[in-house]
């Protein structure tokens, strides 16, 4: 849904956007520390930015977006920080559920979310159910997600089904992301240049973009600049 006020940089070609954009939202902690704030204030600001960027992705007409929200490795953080992140996510899902429905946005999850605290599991199950018929936009939240765990899950499922898989696509169908195309474009904020166990299978042919900007400061304009960069890439998928 566009509110008609969409400002687009002139180099950005709206007819050549990625179908699926995936974002590793990094740098919340450093954003807060730099300002003398507790780390969870960084996650709060990160959540506010997530809302802005989701809206912008939606307004641009990109159909699928995945956000790395909580990794299987993030359990190593102090309990206070983990609880803070979960509260922020739960509040966001509860408060915005109706907005998702009215905009035709479907929420899906990658990750073993049933192992999260019960109130968060309820909020997630609720929004998945509420939005399951929405088909304008798909928001995929990677939460309690690890790429290697996901691949193991797929391997175990294939073994359970007892037949050899013929094509890579057959394996994709056994993963959390079975209803989504692979991400065309992956952005990581905060200057780190690594994949951190994110969508390992799905990123085989993704284009990558790294920016030093901390996630809470990553603006709509930064997103458009990243997309302009994406449009300069020659995607060959192994051919010439
Ligand atoms: C990485 O920054 C960020 C996270 C591990 C949490 C991401 C969570 C949110 C943005 C909260 C909102 C999410 C939803 C879906 C409502 P970091 O803590 O690793 O930052 P640092 O590298 O500077 O320490």
PDB file of C-alpha atoms and ligand atoms in Angstrom:
ATOM      1  CA  UNK A   1       0.000   0.000   0.000  1.00  0.00           C
ATOM      2  CA  UNK A   2       1.461   3.283  -1.008  1.00  0.00           C
ATOM      3  CA  UNK A   3       0.305   6.480   0.679  1.00  0.00           C
ATOM      4  CA  UNK A   4       1.172   8.406  -2.478  1.00  0.00           C
ATOM      5  CA  UNK A   5       4.029  10.165  -0.713  1.00  0.00           C
ATOM      6  CA  UNK A   6       6.668   7.644  -1.660  1.00  0.00           C
ATOM      7  CA  UNK A   7       9.939   9.450  -2.395  1.00  0.00           C
ATOM      8  CA  UNK A   8      12.200   7.506  -4.711  1.00  0.00           C
ATOM      9  CA  UNK A   9      15.807   8.376  -5.597  1.00  0.00           C
ATOM     10  CA  UNK A  10      16.005   8.975  -9.312  1.00  0.00           C
ATOM     11  CA  UNK A  11      18.580   6.214  -9.929  1.00  0.00           C
ATOM     12  CA  UNK A  12      16.252   3.571  -8.480  1.00  0.00           C
ATOM     13  CA  UNK A  13      14.313   1.586 -11.062  1.00  0.00           C
ATOM     14  CA  UNK A  14      11.076   0.397  -9.468  1.00  0.00           C
ATOM     15  CA  UNK A  15      10.608  -2.215 -12.189  1.00  0.00           C
ATOM     16  CA  UNK A  16      13.824  -4.065 -11.239  1.00  0.00           C
ATOM     17  CA  UNK A  17      13.529  -4.621  -7.528  1.00  0.00           C
ATOM     18  CA  UNK A  18      14.396  -7.884  -5.802  1.00  0.00           C
ATOM     19  CA  UNK A  19      11.466 -10.221  -5.183  1.00  0.00           C
ATOM     20  CA  UNK A  20      12.831 -11.226  -1.776  1.00  0.00           C
ATOM     21  CA  UNK A  21      15.044  -9.061   0.397  1.00  0.00           C
ATOM     22  CA  UNK A  22      16.644 -10.434   3.575  1.00  0.00           C
ATOM     23  CA  UNK A  23      18.175  -8.245   6.266  1.00  0.00           C
ATOM     24  CA  UNK A  24      20.602  -9.017   9.088  1.00  0.00           C
ATOM     25  CA  UNK A  25      19.767  -6.186  11.489  1.00  0.00           C
ATOM     26  CA  UNK A  26      23.096  -5.782  13.278  1.00  0.00           C
ATOM     27  CA  UNK A  27      24.470  -3.029  15.485  1.00  0.00           C
ATOM     28  CA  UNK A  28      21.630  -2.330  17.922  1.00  0.00           C
ATOM     29  CA  UNK A  29      23.930  -2.824  20.925  1.00  0.00           C
ATOM     30  CA  UNK A  30      26.701  -0.603  19.574  1.00  0.00           C
ATOM     31  CA  UNK A  31      24.166   2.057  18.571  1.00  0.00           C
ATOM     32  CA  UNK A  32      22.983   2.195  22.204  1.00  0.00           C
ATOM     33  CA  UNK A  33      26.440   2.007  23.798  1.00  0.00           C
ATOM     34  CA  UNK A  34      27.651   4.878  21.621  1.00  0.00           C
ATOM     35  CA  UNK A  35      24.829   6.971  23.100  1.00  0.00           C
ATOM     36  CA  UNK A  36      25.446   5.857  26.698  1.00  0.00           C
ATOM     37  CA  UNK A  37      22.199   3.859  26.709  1.00  0.00           C
ATOM     38  CA  UNK A  38      21.528   0.282  27.855  1.00  0.00           C
ATOM     39  CA  UNK A  39      21.699  -2.295  25.031  1.00  0.00           C
ATOM     40  CA  UNK A  40      17.977  -2.980  25.152  1.00  0.00           C
ATOM     41  CA  UNK A  41      17.326   0.636  24.176  1.00  0.00           C
ATOM     42  CA  UNK A  42      19.210  -0.247  21.006  1.00  0.00           C
ATOM     43  CA  UNK A  43      16.830  -3.147  20.385  1.00  0.00           C
ATOM     44  CA  UNK A  44      13.864  -0.851  21.028  1.00  0.00           C
ATOM     45  CA  UNK A  45      15.219   1.636  18.492  1.00  0.00           C
ATOM     46  CA  UNK A  46      15.940  -1.315  16.192  1.00  0.00           C
ATOM     47  CA  UNK A  47      12.307  -2.360  16.398  1.00  0.00           C
ATOM     48  CA  UNK A  48      11.113   1.158  15.566  1.00  0.00           C
ATOM     49  CA  UNK A  49      13.395   1.095  12.554  1.00  0.00           C
ATOM     50  CA  UNK A  50      12.177  -2.348  11.555  1.00  0.00           C
ATOM     51  CA  UNK A  51       8.645  -0.913  11.352  1.00  0.00           C
ATOM     52  CA  UNK A  52       9.815   1.966   9.147  1.00  0.00           C
ATOM     53  CA  UNK A  53      11.794  -0.298   6.843  1.00  0.00           C
ATOM     54  CA  UNK A  54       9.026  -2.900   6.528  1.00  0.00           C
ATOM     55  CA  UNK A  55       6.631  -0.123   5.558  1.00  0.00           C
ATOM     56  CA  UNK A  56       9.101   1.155   2.996  1.00  0.00           C
ATOM     57  CA  UNK A  57       9.760  -2.272   1.500  1.00  0.00           C
ATOM     58  CA  UNK A  58       5.994  -2.734   1.243  1.00  0.00           C
ATOM     59  CA  UNK A  59       5.486   0.689  -0.351  1.00  0.00           C
ATOM     60  CA  UNK A  60       8.216  -0.012  -2.902  1.00  0.00           C
ATOM     61  CA  UNK A  61       6.303  -3.123  -3.935  1.00  0.00           C
ATOM     62  CA  UNK A  62       8.806  -5.776  -2.848  1.00  0.00           C
ATOM     63  CA  UNK A  63       6.820  -8.920  -2.135  1.00  0.00           C
ATOM     64  CA  UNK A  64       8.952 -10.873   0.390  1.00  0.00           C
ATOM     65  CA  UNK A  65      11.118  -9.684   3.274  1.00  0.00           C
ATOM     66  CA  UNK A  66      13.023 -11.729   5.845  1.00  0.00           C
ATOM     67  CA  UNK A  67      14.512 -10.209   8.997  1.00  0.00           C
ATOM     68  CA  UNK A  68      17.026 -11.974  11.242  1.00  0.00           C
ATOM     69  CA  UNK A  69      15.491 -11.330  14.645  1.00  0.00           C
ATOM     70  CA  UNK A  70      16.999 -13.887  17.038  1.00  0.00           C
ATOM     71  CA  UNK A  71      19.547 -16.566  16.217  1.00  0.00           C
ATOM     72  CA  UNK A  72      20.091 -19.917  17.908  1.00  0.00           C
ATOM     73  CA  UNK A  73      23.444 -18.452  19.040  1.00  0.00           C
ATOM     74  CA  UNK A  74      21.810 -15.397  20.672  1.00  0.00           C
ATOM     75  CA  UNK A  75      20.853 -17.595  23.676  1.00  0.00           C
ATOM     76  CA  UNK A  76      24.459 -17.010  24.838  1.00  0.00           C
ATOM     77  CA  UNK A  77      23.550 -13.393  25.727  1.00  0.00           C
ATOM     78  CA  UNK A  78      22.613 -12.253  29.271  1.00  0.00           C
ATOM     79  CA  UNK A  79      19.073 -13.281  30.250  1.00  0.00           C
ATOM     80  CA  UNK A  80      18.044  -9.668  30.772  1.00  0.00           C
ATOM     81  CA  UNK A  81      18.908  -8.792  27.172  1.00  0.00           C
ATOM     82  CA  UNK A  82      17.183 -11.910  25.786  1.00  0.00           C
ATOM     83  CA  UNK A  83      14.011 -11.169  27.787  1.00  0.00           C
ATOM     84  CA  UNK A  84      14.151  -7.581  26.546  1.00  0.00           C
ATOM     85  CA  UNK A  85      14.315  -8.673  22.893  1.00  0.00           C
ATOM     86  CA  UNK A  86      11.443 -11.150  23.373  1.00  0.00           C
ATOM     87  CA  UNK A  87       9.281  -8.469  25.008  1.00  0.00           C
ATOM     88  CA  UNK A  88       9.935  -6.064  22.152  1.00  0.00           C
ATOM     89  CA  UNK A  89       9.023  -8.695  19.550  1.00  0.00           C
ATOM     90  CA  UNK A  90       5.880  -9.779  21.433  1.00  0.00           C
ATOM     91  CA  UNK A  91       4.672  -6.206  21.879  1.00  0.00           C
ATOM     92  CA  UNK A  92       5.253  -5.456  18.209  1.00  0.00           C
ATOM     93  CA  UNK A  93       3.334  -8.524  17.027  1.00  0.00           C
ATOM     94  CA  UNK A  94       0.430  -7.908  19.420  1.00  0.00           C
ATOM     95  CA  UNK A  95       0.118  -4.209  18.628  1.00  0.00           C
ATOM     96  CA  UNK A  96       0.470  -4.464  14.867  1.00  0.00           C
ATOM     97  CA  UNK A  97      -1.497  -7.666  14.170  1.00  0.00           C
ATOM     98  CA  UNK A  98      -4.571  -5.816  12.860  1.00  0.00           C
ATOM     99  CA  UNK A  99      -2.448  -3.552  10.684  1.00  0.00           C
ATOM    100  CA  UNK A 100      -0.874  -6.583   9.050  1.00  0.00           C
ATOM    101  CA  UNK A 101      -4.295  -7.997   8.241  1.00  0.00           C
ATOM    102  CA  UNK A 102      -5.633  -4.710   6.860  1.00  0.00           C
ATOM    103  CA  UNK A 103      -2.593  -4.356   4.588  1.00  0.00           C
ATOM    104  CA  UNK A 104      -2.752  -7.924   3.350  1.00  0.00           C
ATOM    105  CA  UNK A 105       0.591  -8.788   4.911  1.00  0.00           C
ATOM    106  CA  UNK A 106       1.200 -12.394   5.842  1.00  0.00           C
ATOM    107  CA  UNK A 107       3.570 -13.157   8.714  1.00  0.00           C
ATOM    108  CA  UNK A 108       5.551 -16.394   8.635  1.00  0.00           C
ATOM    109  CA  UNK A 109       8.428 -17.584  10.774  1.00  0.00           C
ATOM    110  CA  UNK A 110      11.720 -19.344  10.090  1.00  0.00           C
ATOM    111  CA  UNK A 111      13.040 -21.054  13.194  1.00  0.00           C
ATOM    112  CA  UNK A 112      12.080 -23.236  16.097  1.00  0.00           C
ATOM    113  CA  UNK A 113       9.792 -20.623  17.649  1.00  0.00           C
ATOM    114  CA  UNK A 114       7.856 -23.136  19.750  1.00  0.00           C
ATOM    115  CA  UNK A 115      10.889 -23.244  22.102  1.00  0.00           C
ATOM    116  CA  UNK A 116      10.496 -19.543  22.956  1.00  0.00           C
ATOM    117  CA  UNK A 117       8.665 -18.351  26.104  1.00  0.00           C
ATOM    118  CA  UNK A 118       4.980 -19.269  26.080  1.00  0.00           C
ATOM    119  CA  UNK A 119       3.569 -15.736  25.779  1.00  0.00           C
ATOM    120  CA  UNK A 120       5.761 -15.059  22.749  1.00  0.00           C
ATOM    121  CA  UNK A 121       4.802 -18.407  21.179  1.00  0.00           C
ATOM    122  CA  UNK A 122       1.154 -17.388  21.610  1.00  0.00           C
ATOM    123  CA  UNK A 123       1.703 -14.012  19.959  1.00  0.00           C
ATOM    124  CA  UNK A 124       3.559 -15.619  17.059  1.00  0.00           C
ATOM    125  CA  UNK A 125       0.959 -18.388  16.570  1.00  0.00           C
ATOM    126  CA  UNK A 126      -1.776 -15.773  16.739  1.00  0.00           C
ATOM    127  CA  UNK A 127      -0.313 -13.523  14.033  1.00  0.00           C
ATOM    128  CA  UNK A 128       0.527 -16.479  11.778  1.00  0.00           C
ATOM    129  CA  UNK A 129      -3.079 -17.665  12.018  1.00  0.00           C
ATOM    130  CA  UNK A 130      -4.598 -14.184  11.652  1.00  0.00           C
ATOM    131  CA  UNK A 131      -2.620 -13.361   8.515  1.00  0.00           C
ATOM    132  CA  UNK A 132      -2.507 -16.777   6.827  1.00  0.00           C
ATOM    133  CA  UNK A 133      -4.843 -15.741   3.996  1.00  0.00           C
ATOM    134  CA  UNK A 134      -3.071 -12.423   3.305  1.00  0.00           C
ATOM    135  CA  UNK A 135      -1.260 -12.439  -0.012  1.00  0.00           C
ATOM    136  CA  UNK A 136       0.012  -8.942  -0.840  1.00  0.00           C
ATOM    137  CA  UNK A 137       3.227  -9.157   1.120  1.00  0.00           C
ATOM    138  CA  UNK A 138       5.080 -11.799   3.143  1.00  0.00           C
ATOM    139  CA  UNK A 139       7.075 -10.896   6.241  1.00  0.00           C
ATOM    140  CA  UNK A 140       9.314 -13.753   7.345  1.00  0.00           C
ATOM    141  CA  UNK A 141      10.754 -13.390  10.847  1.00  0.00           C
ATOM    142  CA  UNK A 142      13.792 -15.562  11.488  1.00  0.00           C
ATOM    143  CA  UNK A 143      13.509 -16.191  15.198  1.00  0.00           C
ATOM    144  CA  UNK A 144      15.305 -18.867  17.202  1.00  0.00           C
ATOM    145  CA  UNK A 145      16.751 -19.554  13.782  1.00  0.00           C
ATOM    146  CA  UNK A 146      20.030 -21.147  12.716  1.00  0.00           C
ATOM    147  CA  UNK A 147      20.887 -22.067   9.127  1.00  0.00           C
ATOM    148  CA  UNK A 148      22.717 -25.278  10.054  1.00  0.00           C
ATOM    149  CA  UNK A 149      19.883 -26.414  12.328  1.00  0.00           C
ATOM    150  CA  UNK A 150      17.450 -25.775   9.487  1.00  0.00           C
ATOM    151  CA  UNK A 151      19.535 -27.895   7.093  1.00  0.00           C
ATOM    152  CA  UNK A 152      19.690 -30.697   9.696  1.00  0.00           C
ATOM    153  CA  UNK A 153      15.927 -30.478  10.071  1.00  0.00           C
ATOM    154  CA  UNK A 154      15.561 -30.896   6.301  1.00  0.00           C
ATOM    155  CA  UNK A 155      17.986 -33.833   6.193  1.00  0.00           C
ATOM    156  CA  UNK A 156      16.135 -35.595   9.012  1.00  0.00           C
ATOM    157  CA  UNK A 157      12.815 -35.017   7.277  1.00  0.00           C
ATOM    158  CA  UNK A 158      14.201 -36.462   4.019  1.00  0.00           C
ATOM    159  CA  UNK A 159      15.445 -39.534   5.894  1.00  0.00           C
ATOM    160  CA  UNK A 160      12.036 -39.886   7.546  1.00  0.00           C
ATOM    161  CA  UNK A 161      10.341 -39.770   4.150  1.00  0.00           C
ATOM    162  CA  UNK A 162      12.723 -42.550   3.098  1.00  0.00           C
ATOM    163  CA  UNK A 163      13.409 -41.470  -0.460  1.00  0.00           C
ATOM    164  CA  UNK A 164      16.408 -39.853  -2.129  1.00  0.00           C
ATOM    165  CA  UNK A 165      15.886 -36.252  -3.230  1.00  0.00           C
ATOM    166  CA  UNK A 166      16.423 -35.578  -6.917  1.00  0.00           C
ATOM    167  CA  UNK A 167      16.715 -31.809  -7.093  1.00  0.00           C
ATOM    168  CA  UNK A 168      17.805 -28.975  -4.838  1.00  0.00           C
ATOM    169  CA  UNK A 169      14.225 -27.659  -5.008  1.00  0.00           C
ATOM    170  CA  UNK A 170      13.019 -30.881  -3.359  1.00  0.00           C
ATOM    171  CA  UNK A 171      15.208 -30.054  -0.366  1.00  0.00           C
ATOM    172  CA  UNK A 172      14.038 -26.408  -0.285  1.00  0.00           C
ATOM    173  CA  UNK A 173      10.519 -27.741   0.236  1.00  0.00           C
ATOM    174  CA  UNK A 174      11.614 -29.324   3.539  1.00  0.00           C
ATOM    175  CA  UNK A 175      12.812 -26.049   5.052  1.00  0.00           C
ATOM    176  CA  UNK A 176      11.056 -23.298   7.036  1.00  0.00           C
ATOM    177  CA  UNK A 177      11.149 -21.110   3.941  1.00  0.00           C
ATOM    178  CA  UNK A 178       9.335 -23.648   1.743  1.00  0.00           C
ATOM    179  CA  UNK A 179       6.738 -21.104   0.573  1.00  0.00           C
ATOM    180  CA  UNK A 180       9.244 -18.335  -0.175  1.00  0.00           C
ATOM    181  CA  UNK A 181      11.566 -17.797  -3.132  1.00  0.00           C
ATOM    182  CA  UNK A 182      15.270 -17.643  -2.221  1.00  0.00           C
ATOM    183  CA  UNK A 183      16.416 -14.143  -1.213  1.00  0.00           C
ATOM    184  CA  UNK A 184      17.766 -12.159  -4.172  1.00  0.00           C
ATOM    185  CA  UNK A 185      19.387  -9.564  -1.975  1.00  0.00           C
ATOM    186  CA  UNK A 186      20.875  -9.791   1.532  1.00  0.00           C
ATOM    187  CA  UNK A 187      21.795  -6.684   3.514  1.00  0.00           C
ATOM    188  CA  UNK A 188      23.849  -6.698   6.706  1.00  0.00           C
ATOM    189  CA  UNK A 189      24.225  -3.508   8.701  1.00  0.00           C
ATOM    190  CA  UNK A 190      26.904  -2.439  11.232  1.00  0.00           C
ATOM    191  CA  UNK A 191      30.057  -3.164   9.237  1.00  0.00           C
ATOM    192  CA  UNK A 192      30.295  -6.891  10.002  1.00  0.00           C
ATOM    193  CA  UNK A 193      30.931  -8.890   6.849  1.00  0.00           C
ATOM    194  CA  UNK A 194      29.810 -12.377   7.679  1.00  0.00           C
ATOM    195  CA  UNK A 195      26.802 -14.603   7.205  1.00  0.00           C
ATOM    196  CA  UNK A 196      26.405 -15.747  10.854  1.00  0.00           C
ATOM    197  CA  UNK A 197      24.471 -18.941  10.112  1.00  0.00           C
ATOM    198  CA  UNK A 198      21.703 -17.092   8.256  1.00  0.00           C
ATOM    199  CA  UNK A 199      19.767 -18.825   5.444  1.00  0.00           C
ATOM    200  CA  UNK A 200      22.802 -20.866   4.404  1.00  0.00           C
ATOM    201  CA  UNK A 201      20.908 -23.003   1.903  1.00  0.00           C
ATOM    202  CA  UNK A 202      18.757 -20.210   0.493  1.00  0.00           C
ATOM    203  CA  UNK A 203      21.606 -17.716  -0.105  1.00  0.00           C
ATOM    204  CA  UNK A 204      23.384 -19.816  -2.759  1.00  0.00           C
ATOM    205  CA  UNK A 205      22.863 -17.098  -5.407  1.00  0.00           C
ATOM    206  CA  UNK A 206      21.983 -14.051  -3.320  1.00  0.00           C
ATOM    207  CA  UNK A 207      23.658 -10.706  -3.868  1.00  0.00           C
ATOM    208  CA  UNK A 208      25.201  -9.252  -0.676  1.00  0.00           C
ATOM    209  CA  UNK A 209      25.385  -5.680   0.559  1.00  0.00           C
ATOM    210  CA  UNK A 210      27.283  -4.600   3.665  1.00  0.00           C
ATOM    211  CA  UNK A 211      26.995  -1.160   5.199  1.00  0.00           C
ATOM    212  CA  UNK A 212      28.738   0.327   8.273  1.00  0.00           C
ATOM    213  CA  UNK A 213      25.471   1.975   9.412  1.00  0.00           C
ATOM    214  CA  UNK A 214      24.076   0.532  12.671  1.00  0.00           C
ATOM    215  CA  UNK A 215      20.611  -0.975  12.231  1.00  0.00           C
ATOM    216  CA  UNK A 216      18.622   1.679  14.202  1.00  0.00           C
ATOM    217  CA  UNK A 217      20.095   4.370  11.914  1.00  0.00           C
ATOM    218  CA  UNK A 218      19.564   2.491   8.629  1.00  0.00           C
ATOM    219  CA  UNK A 219      17.098   4.757   6.849  1.00  0.00           C
ATOM    220  CA  UNK A 220      14.708   4.428   3.928  1.00  0.00           C
ATOM    221  CA  UNK A 221      17.255   6.341   1.858  1.00  0.00           C
ATOM    222  CA  UNK A 222      19.990   3.868   2.883  1.00  0.00           C
ATOM    223  CA  UNK A 223      17.721   1.061   1.731  1.00  0.00           C
ATOM    224  CA  UNK A 224      17.174   2.751  -1.608  1.00  0.00           C
ATOM    225  CA  UNK A 225      20.936   3.263  -2.022  1.00  0.00           C
ATOM    226  CA  UNK A 226      21.442  -0.449  -1.349  1.00  0.00           C
ATOM    227  CA  UNK A 227      18.784  -1.296  -3.940  1.00  0.00           C
ATOM    228  CA  UNK A 228      20.472   0.959  -6.503  1.00  0.00           C
ATOM    229  CA  UNK A 229      23.666  -1.019  -5.862  1.00  0.00           C
ATOM    230  CA  UNK A 230      21.747  -4.280  -6.322  1.00  0.00           C
ATOM    231  CA  UNK A 231      20.521  -3.056  -9.685  1.00  0.00           C
ATOM    232  CA  UNK A 232      24.116  -2.596 -10.876  1.00  0.00           C
ATOM    233  CA  UNK A 233      24.939  -6.260 -10.275  1.00  0.00           C
ATOM    234  CA  UNK A 234      25.091  -8.736 -13.155  1.00  0.00           C
ATOM    235  CA  UNK A 235      23.417 -11.879 -11.861  1.00  0.00           C
ATOM    236  CA  UNK A 236      24.625 -14.796 -13.903  1.00  0.00           C
ATOM    237  CA  UNK A 237      23.632 -17.772 -11.735  1.00  0.00           C
ATOM    238  CA  UNK A 238      26.689 -19.667 -12.936  1.00  0.00           C
ATOM    239  CA  UNK A 239      26.201 -18.954 -16.636  1.00  0.00           C
ATOM    240  CA  UNK A 240      28.209 -16.500 -18.776  1.00  0.00           C
TER     241      UNK A 240
HETATM  242  C1  LIG B   1      21.689  -7.381  16.458  1.00  0.00           C
HETATM  243  O1  LIG B   1      22.301  -6.307  17.123  1.00  0.00           O
HETATM  244  C2  LIG B   1      20.277  -7.415  16.749  1.00  0.00           C
HETATM  245  C3  LIG B   1      19.634  -8.441  17.390  1.00  0.00           C
HETATM  246  C4  LIG B   1      20.323  -9.657  17.874  1.00  0.00           C
HETATM  247  C5  LIG B   1      18.212  -8.357  17.721  1.00  0.00           C
HETATM  248  C6  LIG B   1      17.319  -7.856  16.632  1.00  0.00           C
HETATM  249  C7  LIG B   1      16.050  -7.517  17.239  1.00  0.00           C
HETATM  250  C8  LIG B   1      15.311  -6.427  16.996  1.00  0.00           C
HETATM  251  C9  LIG B   1      15.658  -5.391  15.987  1.00  0.00           C
HETATM  252  C10 LIG B   1      14.119  -6.247  17.815  1.00  0.00           C
HETATM  253  C11 LIG B   1      12.867  -6.116  17.028  1.00  0.00           C
HETATM  254  C12 LIG B   1      12.550  -7.251  16.189  1.00  0.00           C
HETATM  255  C13 LIG B   1      11.273  -7.564  15.848  1.00  0.00           C
HETATM  256  C14 LIG B   1      10.994  -8.650  14.870  1.00  0.00           C
HETATM  257  C15 LIG B   1      10.116  -6.842  16.391  1.00  0.00           C
HETATM  258  P1  LIG B   1      23.396  -6.627  18.229  1.00  0.00           P
HETATM  259  O2  LIG B   1      22.732  -6.700  19.552  1.00  0.00           O
HETATM  260  O3  LIG B   1      24.143  -7.862  17.854  1.00  0.00           O
HETATM  261  O4  LIG B   1      24.289  -5.365  18.139  1.00  0.00           O
HETATM  262  P2  LIG B   1      25.868  -5.288  18.437  1.00  0.00           P
HETATM  263  O5  LIG B   1      26.527  -6.184  17.418  1.00  0.00           O
HETATM  264  O6  LIG B   1      26.169  -3.836  18.213  1.00  0.00           O
HETATM  265  O7  LIG B   1      26.082  -5.729  19.843  1.00  0.00           O
END
